[in-house]
XYZ file of C-alpha atoms in Angstrom:
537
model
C 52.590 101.634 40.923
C 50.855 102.241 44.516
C 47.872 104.131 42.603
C 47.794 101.072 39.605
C 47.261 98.571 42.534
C 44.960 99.975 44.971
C 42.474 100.145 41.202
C 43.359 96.787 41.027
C 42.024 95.919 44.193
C 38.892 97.983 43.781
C 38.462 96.411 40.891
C 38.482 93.149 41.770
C 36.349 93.594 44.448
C 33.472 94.814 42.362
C 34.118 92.038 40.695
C 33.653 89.416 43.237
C 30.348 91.258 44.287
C 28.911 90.717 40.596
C 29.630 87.279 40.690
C 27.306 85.911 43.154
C 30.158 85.034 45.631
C 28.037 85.547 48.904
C 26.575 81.682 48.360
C 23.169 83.392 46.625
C 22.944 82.017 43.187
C 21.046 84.274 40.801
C 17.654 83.998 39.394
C 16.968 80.923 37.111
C 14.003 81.016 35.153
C 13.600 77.496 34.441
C 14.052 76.524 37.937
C 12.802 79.352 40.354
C 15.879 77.898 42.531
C 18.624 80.200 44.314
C 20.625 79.596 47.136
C 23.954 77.952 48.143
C 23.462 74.359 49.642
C 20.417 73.042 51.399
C 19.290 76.907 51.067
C 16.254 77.967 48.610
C 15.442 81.588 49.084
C 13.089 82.394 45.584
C 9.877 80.715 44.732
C 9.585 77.395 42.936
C 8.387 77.775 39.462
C 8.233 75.193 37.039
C 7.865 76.719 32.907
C 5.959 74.018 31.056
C 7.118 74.549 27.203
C 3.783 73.725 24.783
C 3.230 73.657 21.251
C 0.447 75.799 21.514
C -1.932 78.062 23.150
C -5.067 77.560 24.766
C -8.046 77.741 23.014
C -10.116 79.134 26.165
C -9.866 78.244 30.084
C -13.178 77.816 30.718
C -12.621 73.860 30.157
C -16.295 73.108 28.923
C -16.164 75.313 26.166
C -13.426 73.806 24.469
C -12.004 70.163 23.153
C -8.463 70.562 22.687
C -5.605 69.518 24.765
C -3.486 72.552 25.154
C -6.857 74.342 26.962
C -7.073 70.957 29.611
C -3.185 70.987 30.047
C -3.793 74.293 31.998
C -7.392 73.835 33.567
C -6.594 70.408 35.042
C -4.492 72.140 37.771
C -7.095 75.279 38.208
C -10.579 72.948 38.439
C -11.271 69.755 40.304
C -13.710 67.635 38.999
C -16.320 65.256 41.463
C -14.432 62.263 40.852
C -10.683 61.350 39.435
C -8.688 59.234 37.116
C -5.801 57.385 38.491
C -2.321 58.615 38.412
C -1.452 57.193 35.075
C -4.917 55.234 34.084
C -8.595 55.744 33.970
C -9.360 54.155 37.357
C -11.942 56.379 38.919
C -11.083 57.969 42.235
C -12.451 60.469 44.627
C -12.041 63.660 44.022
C -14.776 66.727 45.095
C -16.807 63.811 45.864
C -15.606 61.621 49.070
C -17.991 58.838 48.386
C -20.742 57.457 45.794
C -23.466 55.400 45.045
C -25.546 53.845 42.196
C -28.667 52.768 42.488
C -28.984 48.610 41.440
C -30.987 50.161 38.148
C -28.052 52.929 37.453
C -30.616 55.447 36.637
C -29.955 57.137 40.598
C -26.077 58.232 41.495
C -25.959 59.853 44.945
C -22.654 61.682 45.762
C -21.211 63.075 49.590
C -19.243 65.927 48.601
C -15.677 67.211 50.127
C -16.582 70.038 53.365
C -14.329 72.885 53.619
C -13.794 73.578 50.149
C -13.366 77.041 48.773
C -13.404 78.226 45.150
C -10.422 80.671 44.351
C -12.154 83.373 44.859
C -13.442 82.915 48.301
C -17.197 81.323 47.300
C -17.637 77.854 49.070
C -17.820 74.526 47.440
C -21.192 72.680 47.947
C -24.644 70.920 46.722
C -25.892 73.877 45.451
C -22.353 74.719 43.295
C -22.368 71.613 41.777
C -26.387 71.970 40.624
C -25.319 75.154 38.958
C -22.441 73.766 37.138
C -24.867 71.250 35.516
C -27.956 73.635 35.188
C -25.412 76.024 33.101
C -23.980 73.033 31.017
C -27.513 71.516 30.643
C -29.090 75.197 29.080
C -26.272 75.656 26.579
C -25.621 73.906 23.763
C -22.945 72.190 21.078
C -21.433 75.893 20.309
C -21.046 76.377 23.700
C -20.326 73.508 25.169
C -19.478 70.490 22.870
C -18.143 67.748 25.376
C -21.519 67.920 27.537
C -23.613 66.877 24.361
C -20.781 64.273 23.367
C -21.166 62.909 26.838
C -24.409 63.103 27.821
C -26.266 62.720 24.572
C -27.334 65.983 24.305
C -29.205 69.228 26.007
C -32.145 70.343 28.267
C -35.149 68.610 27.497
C -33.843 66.831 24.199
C -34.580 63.220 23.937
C -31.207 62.069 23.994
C -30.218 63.842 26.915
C -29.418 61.273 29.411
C -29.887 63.364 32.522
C -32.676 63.549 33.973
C -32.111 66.034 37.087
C -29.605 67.257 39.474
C -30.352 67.534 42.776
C -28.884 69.180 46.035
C -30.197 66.364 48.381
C -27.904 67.916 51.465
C -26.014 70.556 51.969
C -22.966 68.315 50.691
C -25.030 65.518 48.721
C -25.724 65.994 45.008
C -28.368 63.206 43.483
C -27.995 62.661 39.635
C -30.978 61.077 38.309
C -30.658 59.542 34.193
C -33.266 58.646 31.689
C -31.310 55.235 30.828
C -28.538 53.468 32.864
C -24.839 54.948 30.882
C -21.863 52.679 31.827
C -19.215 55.266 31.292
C -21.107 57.821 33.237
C -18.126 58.069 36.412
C -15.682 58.256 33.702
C -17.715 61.132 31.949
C -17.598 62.752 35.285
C -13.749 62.574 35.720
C -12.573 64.218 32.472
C -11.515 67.893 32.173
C -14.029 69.487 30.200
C -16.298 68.512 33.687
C -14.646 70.783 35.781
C -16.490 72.078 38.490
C -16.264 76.073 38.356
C -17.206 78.865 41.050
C -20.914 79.784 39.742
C -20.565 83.857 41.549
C -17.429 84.220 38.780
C -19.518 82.678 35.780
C -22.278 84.227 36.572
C -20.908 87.713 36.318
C -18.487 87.083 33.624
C -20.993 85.001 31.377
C -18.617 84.436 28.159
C -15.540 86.242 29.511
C -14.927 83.768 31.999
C -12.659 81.799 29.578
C -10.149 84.378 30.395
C -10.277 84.947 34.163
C -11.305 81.203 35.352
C -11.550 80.170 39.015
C -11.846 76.281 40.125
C -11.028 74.759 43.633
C -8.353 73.833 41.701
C -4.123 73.323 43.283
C -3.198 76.345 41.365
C -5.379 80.001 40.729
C -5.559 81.984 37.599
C -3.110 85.107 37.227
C -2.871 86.314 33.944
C -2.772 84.930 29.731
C -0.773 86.535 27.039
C -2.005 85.090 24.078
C 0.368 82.973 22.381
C 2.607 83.084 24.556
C 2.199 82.158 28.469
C -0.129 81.440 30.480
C 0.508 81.676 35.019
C -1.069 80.357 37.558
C -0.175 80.305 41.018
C -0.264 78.007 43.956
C -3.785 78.417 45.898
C -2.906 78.745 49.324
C -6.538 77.465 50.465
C -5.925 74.356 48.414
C -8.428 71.587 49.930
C -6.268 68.640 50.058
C -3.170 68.830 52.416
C 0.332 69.510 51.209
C -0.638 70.103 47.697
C 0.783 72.023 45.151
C 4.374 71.970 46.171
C 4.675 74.450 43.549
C 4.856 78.024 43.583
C 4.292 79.055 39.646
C 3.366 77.491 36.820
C 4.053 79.372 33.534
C 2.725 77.550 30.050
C 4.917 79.042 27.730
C 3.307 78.391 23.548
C 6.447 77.323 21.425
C 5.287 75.946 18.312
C 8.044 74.674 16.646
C 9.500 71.380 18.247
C 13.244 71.896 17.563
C 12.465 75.291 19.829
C 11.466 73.632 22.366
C 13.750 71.306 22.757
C 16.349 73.991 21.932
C 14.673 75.890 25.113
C 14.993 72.880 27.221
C 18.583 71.942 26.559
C 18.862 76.126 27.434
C 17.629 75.696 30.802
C 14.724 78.393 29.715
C 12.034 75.984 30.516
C 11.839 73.057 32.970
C 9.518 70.448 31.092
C 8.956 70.306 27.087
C 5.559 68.409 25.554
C 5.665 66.959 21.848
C 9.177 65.558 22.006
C 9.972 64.597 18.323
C 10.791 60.578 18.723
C 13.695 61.787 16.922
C 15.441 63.405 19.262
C 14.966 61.040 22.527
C 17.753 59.885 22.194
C 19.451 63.824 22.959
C 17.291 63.872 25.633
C 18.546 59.835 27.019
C 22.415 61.054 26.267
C 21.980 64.122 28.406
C 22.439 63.396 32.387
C 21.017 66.798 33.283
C 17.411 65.562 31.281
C 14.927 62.852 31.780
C 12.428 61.284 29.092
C 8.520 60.825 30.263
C 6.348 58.658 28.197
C 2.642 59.198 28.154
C 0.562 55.842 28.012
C -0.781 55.594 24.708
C -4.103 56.379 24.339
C -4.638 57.799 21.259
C -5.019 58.129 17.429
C -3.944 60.497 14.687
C -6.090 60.415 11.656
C -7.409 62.224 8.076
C -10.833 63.081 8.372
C -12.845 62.969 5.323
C -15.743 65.577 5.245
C -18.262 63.342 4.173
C -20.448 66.267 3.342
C -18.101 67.768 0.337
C -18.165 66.209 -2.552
C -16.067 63.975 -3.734
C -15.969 62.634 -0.309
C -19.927 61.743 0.147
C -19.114 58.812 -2.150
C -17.341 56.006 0.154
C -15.767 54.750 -2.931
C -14.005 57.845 -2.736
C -12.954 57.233 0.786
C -11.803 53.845 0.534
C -9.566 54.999 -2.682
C -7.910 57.207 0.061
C -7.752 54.586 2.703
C -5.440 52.343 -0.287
C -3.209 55.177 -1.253
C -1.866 56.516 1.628
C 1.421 54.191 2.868
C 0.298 54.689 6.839
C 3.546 52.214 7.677
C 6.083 54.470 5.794
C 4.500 58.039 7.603
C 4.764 55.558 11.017
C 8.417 54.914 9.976
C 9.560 58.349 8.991
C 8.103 60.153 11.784
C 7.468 58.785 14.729
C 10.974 56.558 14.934
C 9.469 53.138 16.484
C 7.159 55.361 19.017
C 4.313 54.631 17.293
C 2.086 51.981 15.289
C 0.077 51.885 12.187
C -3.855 52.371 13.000
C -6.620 50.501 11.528
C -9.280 51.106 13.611
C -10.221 54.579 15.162
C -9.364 54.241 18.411
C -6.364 52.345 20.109
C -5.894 48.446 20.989
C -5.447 49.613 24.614
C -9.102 50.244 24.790
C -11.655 47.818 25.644
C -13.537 46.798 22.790
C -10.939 46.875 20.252
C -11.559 45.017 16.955
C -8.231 43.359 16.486
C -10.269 41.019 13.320
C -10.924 43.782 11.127
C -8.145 43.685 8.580
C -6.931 47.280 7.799
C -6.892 48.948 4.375
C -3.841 47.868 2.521
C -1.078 50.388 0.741
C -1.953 49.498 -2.839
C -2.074 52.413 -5.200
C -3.776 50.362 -7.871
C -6.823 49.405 -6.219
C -7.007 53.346 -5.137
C -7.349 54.170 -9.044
C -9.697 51.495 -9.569
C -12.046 52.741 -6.876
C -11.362 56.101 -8.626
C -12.373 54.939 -11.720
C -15.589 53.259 -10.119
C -16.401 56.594 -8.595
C -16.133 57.984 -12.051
C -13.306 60.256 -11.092
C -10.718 57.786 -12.906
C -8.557 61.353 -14.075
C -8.461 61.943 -9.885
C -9.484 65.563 -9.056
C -8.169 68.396 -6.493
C -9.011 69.313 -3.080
C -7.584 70.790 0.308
C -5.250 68.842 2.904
C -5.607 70.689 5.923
C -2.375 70.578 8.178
C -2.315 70.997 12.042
C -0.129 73.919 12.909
C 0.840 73.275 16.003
C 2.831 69.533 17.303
C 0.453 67.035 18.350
C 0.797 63.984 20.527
C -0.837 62.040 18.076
C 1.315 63.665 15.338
C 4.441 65.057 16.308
C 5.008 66.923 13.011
C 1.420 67.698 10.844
C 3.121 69.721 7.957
C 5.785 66.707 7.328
C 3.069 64.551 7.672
C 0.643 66.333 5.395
C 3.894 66.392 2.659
C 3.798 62.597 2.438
C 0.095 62.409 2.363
C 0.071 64.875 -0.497
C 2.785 62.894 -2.505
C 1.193 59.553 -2.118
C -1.794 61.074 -3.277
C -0.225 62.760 -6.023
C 0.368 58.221 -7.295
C -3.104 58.259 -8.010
C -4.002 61.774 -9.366
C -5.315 63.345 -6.816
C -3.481 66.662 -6.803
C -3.642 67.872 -2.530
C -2.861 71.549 -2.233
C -1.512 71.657 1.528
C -3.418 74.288 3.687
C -3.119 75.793 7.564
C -4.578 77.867 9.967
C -3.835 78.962 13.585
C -4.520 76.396 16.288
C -8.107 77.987 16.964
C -9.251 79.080 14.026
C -8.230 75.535 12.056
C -10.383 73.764 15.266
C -13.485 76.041 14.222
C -13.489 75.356 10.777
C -12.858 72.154 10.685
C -15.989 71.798 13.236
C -17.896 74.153 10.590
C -17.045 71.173 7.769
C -15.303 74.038 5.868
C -12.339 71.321 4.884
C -12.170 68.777 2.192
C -9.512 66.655 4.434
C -7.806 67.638 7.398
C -5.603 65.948 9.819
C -6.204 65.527 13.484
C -6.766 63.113 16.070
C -7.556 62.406 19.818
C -6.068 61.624 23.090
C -8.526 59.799 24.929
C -10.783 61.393 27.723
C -11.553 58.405 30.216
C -10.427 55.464 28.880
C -13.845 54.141 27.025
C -14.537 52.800 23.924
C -17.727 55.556 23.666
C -15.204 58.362 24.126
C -13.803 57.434 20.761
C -16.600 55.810 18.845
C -19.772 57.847 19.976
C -17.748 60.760 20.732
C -15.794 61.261 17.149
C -18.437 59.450 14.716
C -21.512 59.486 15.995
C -24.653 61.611 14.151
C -25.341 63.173 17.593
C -22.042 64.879 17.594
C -22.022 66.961 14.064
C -20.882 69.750 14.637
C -19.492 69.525 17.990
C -16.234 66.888 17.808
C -17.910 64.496 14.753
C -15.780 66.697 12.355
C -16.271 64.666 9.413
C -20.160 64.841 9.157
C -20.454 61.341 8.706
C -23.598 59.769 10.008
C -25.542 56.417 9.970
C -28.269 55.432 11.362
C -27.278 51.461 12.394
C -23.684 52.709 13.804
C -25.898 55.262 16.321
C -28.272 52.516 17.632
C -25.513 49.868 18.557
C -23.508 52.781 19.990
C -26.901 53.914 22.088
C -27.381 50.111 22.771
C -23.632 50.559 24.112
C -23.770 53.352 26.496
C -26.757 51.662 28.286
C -25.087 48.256 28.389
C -23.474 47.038 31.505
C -22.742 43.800 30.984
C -18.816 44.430 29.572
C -18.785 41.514 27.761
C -22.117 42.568 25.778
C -20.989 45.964 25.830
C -17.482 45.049 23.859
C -19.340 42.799 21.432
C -21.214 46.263 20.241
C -18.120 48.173 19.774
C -16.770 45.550 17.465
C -19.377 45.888 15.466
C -19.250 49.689 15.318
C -15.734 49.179 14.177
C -17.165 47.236 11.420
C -19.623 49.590 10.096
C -17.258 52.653 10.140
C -14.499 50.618 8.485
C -16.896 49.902 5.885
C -18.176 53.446 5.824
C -14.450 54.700 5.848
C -15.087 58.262 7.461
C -11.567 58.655 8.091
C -7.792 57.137 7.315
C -6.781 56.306 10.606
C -3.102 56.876 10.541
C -1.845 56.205 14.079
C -1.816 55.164 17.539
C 1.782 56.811 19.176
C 3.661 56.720 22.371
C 3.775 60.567 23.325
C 7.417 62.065 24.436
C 7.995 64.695 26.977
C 10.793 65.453 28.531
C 12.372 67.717 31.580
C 15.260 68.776 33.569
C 16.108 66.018 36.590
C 15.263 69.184 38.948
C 11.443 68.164 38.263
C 10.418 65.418 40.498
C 7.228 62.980 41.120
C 5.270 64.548 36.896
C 3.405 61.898 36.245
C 2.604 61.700 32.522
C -1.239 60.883 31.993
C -2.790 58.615 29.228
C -5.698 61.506 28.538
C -2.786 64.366 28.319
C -4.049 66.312 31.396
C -1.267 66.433 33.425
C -2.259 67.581 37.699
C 0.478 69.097 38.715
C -0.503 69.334 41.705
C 2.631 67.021 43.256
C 5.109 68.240 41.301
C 8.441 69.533 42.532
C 11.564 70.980 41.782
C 14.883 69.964 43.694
């Protein structure tokens, strides 16, 4: 009995040692936290759960938003957005000024500022961020010609020069005065990156980037995570408060959310509106909304026959039920669109009256077309969760049946995230769905930017050009006058609801949500997300 006890008692006290009884809590994952009360001993790491991976991390090679979710917090741009709007701020540059013509900006840059990997931050940095972007072209670097009407010496290139004018004073000089040009500046693809690392990684530097950024590069396994880590020599006081940041890629929603409610990751993008209310009934979670700034759409390659004919178009525009996809899938997060970018923008067209759900005027403009027996083409579905589109295959489903109303048989059609991007830019689809979160907050990031001739090729998927929707947008850019500026966009809006590139399908209220350990994330209306203040208690 002696020999049974004194086991017992060994027993038990290996026990106790295995159980973390010493007030040290074991490793969490999610949370980076350990320790007993008001003690942390392990790093802080937050794990970001995506719905897909990046494209690149060089941010001016790419347009999509899983690739800016990451380099927000590893490049600083010259100036800011707001917290949660498109207010421009300071940001590598202190202070600014325009000249009374706008055709002169002159910018005192930050002192003391260090890329990641030790090369400083100055004049001359910022001249060969531009003299790289300015050389390329819309392969390489698609935003730049979106923004700045094109490359090098082409006539629509807006800039001029860029000038180191002091050792911290950069002087842009344009061709034409471009009201959006600060807000250009601010978005992510404008990221200003340390010219020794691109210069002697030329087109590998996508996958060892280094910014000024709050957070450094450490390693990418495709598909799956991406780390970064907090930079030490950050610039601007007490910032990150983070340790880690891991982007994990997990593609299906219902995962994610699965992983969230597991404690395996501390904030989940792409919330299906159809489970917030899991996520509102659960005190250990909180619900984020991002400001609404967006559209989801089918883009019509205008290129591919049977959709060069606009008859065509329209019959698409009348046969899709837009209020019964807005209804089934985004669960009162979201509104039916009828123009191609969102009321929340300046500019909007509220007049134009949208295409109507009417299956019989869809086979009329069939018949019109002389394609009154329909025909048969590709619906390309997003594989990955969008905020835009929370769910692309379901969405593609209903497409495909109300097409099916009018005879037009839709075979249903993927791709992975990158490769659907790059063929879709290559006009290799007959209609695919997509969409866009807005970059700064201006009407020309949608208009110019999506459906503009200028941008074939780069983010005009659809091919669709005309001439009279290219000079009022032109006109628009070099307008200042807001007033005169919003009159042109209306008119845009006429032309390319006329013209009916697309079917716009919706504007939506993005979902995210996280543990209540994160504190102070701050969902943004372009879906870059700094991180760079973000805690966990």
């Amino acid at each position: 009995m002696s020999l049974a006890f004194l086991m017992l008692l060994l027993i038990s006290a290996v026990l106790y040692g295995c159980s973390g009884g010493s007030n040290e809590g074991s490793e969490s994952e999610g949370s980076g936290e350990t320790g007993g009360e008001g003690e942390s001993t392990e790093e802080k790491v937050l794990i970001f759960g995506r719905g897909g991976d990046s494209v690149s991390l060089d941010p001016i090679t790419v347009t999509d938003g899983e690739s800016f979710k990451v380099t927000k917090n590893i490049f600083d741009t010259l100036v800011n957005f707001g917290e949660q709007d498109t207010e421009i701020e300071g940001g590598l540059a202190s202070d600014w000024e325009a000249a009374e013509d706008g055709l002169t900006y002159t910018f005192q840059l930050e002192e003391g500022v260090t890329f990641h990997d030790g090369t400083d931050f100055n004049a001359e940095a910022v001249v060969a961020n531009f003299d790289r972007w300015a050389a390329g072209d819309a392969d390489q670097f698609p935003y730049y010609g979106s923004m700045f009407g094109g490359f090098g010496d082409e006539e629509g290139h807006v800039i001029e020069s860029v000038e180191a004018t002091g050792d911290y004073e950069v002087t842009f000089t344009l061709k034409r005065p471009m009201a959006p040009f600060l807000k250009n500046l601010a978005m992510s693809p404008f990221g200003i990156a340390s010219p020794t690392a691109f210069e002697e990684q030329g087109d590998a530097f996508g996958d060892n980037p280094v910014g000024t950024g709050p957070f450094q590069f450490v390693e990418w396994n495709r598909n799956d995570t991406v780390r970064i880590e907090k930079f030490d020599d950050y610039w601007v006081e007490g910032e990150p408060k983070l340790d880690e940041v891991v982007f994990r890629a997990i593609p299906d929603n219902s995962g994610r959310l699965n992983a969230l409610l597991a404690g395996e990751i501390d904030l989940a993008d792409g919330i299906n509106p159809s489970d917030a209310a899991t996520i509102e009934g659960d005190e250990n979670l909180q619900l984020f909304e991002r400001p609404s700034m967006n559209v989801g759409y089918l883009g019509l390659t205008n290129t591919r026959e049977p959709f060069n004919d606009p008859l065509v178009r329209q019959a698409m525009n009348h046969a899709i039920d837009r209020q019964a996809i807005v209804d089934a899938f985004f669960e009162g997060r979201g509104e039916v669109a009828k123009n191609p970018m969102p009321p929340v923008i300046s500019g909007y067209n509220d007049d134009i009256e949208g295409y109507e759900y009417d299956p019989e005027r869809a086979k009329e403009l069939l018949e019109e077309a002389g394609l009154g027996d329909g025909f048969e083409m590709e619906l390309w579905a997003m594989p990955v969760p969008r905020p835009y589109m929370p769910d692309g295959q379901k969405v593609a489903e209903a497409i495909q049946s109300d097409l099916a109303e009018v005879g037009i048989t839709a075979e249903i059609v993927s791709y992975e995230w990158a490769t659907y991007l790059e063929k879709a830019a290559n006009g290799e689809a007959d209609a695919f769905l997509l969409g866009w979160t807005g970059d700064n907050g201006d009407a020309d990031n949608f208009l110019y930017v999506l459906l503009d001739q200028d941008n074939i090729g780069s983010n005009n998927y659809t091919y669709y050009e005309n001439q009279e929707l290219h000079d009022i947008l032109i006109e628009a850019q070099t307008e200042v006058d807001e007033e005169v500026r919003n009159e042109l966009y209306m008119q845009a809006q006429e032309i390319i609801h006329e013209d009916a590139p697309w079917v716009p399908l919706a504007h939506s209220t993005p979902l995210l949500a996280g543990g209540n350990n994160v504190v102070n994330f701050k969902a943004h209306p372009t879906g870059s997300d700094k991180l760079s203040t973000v805690d966990l208690e």
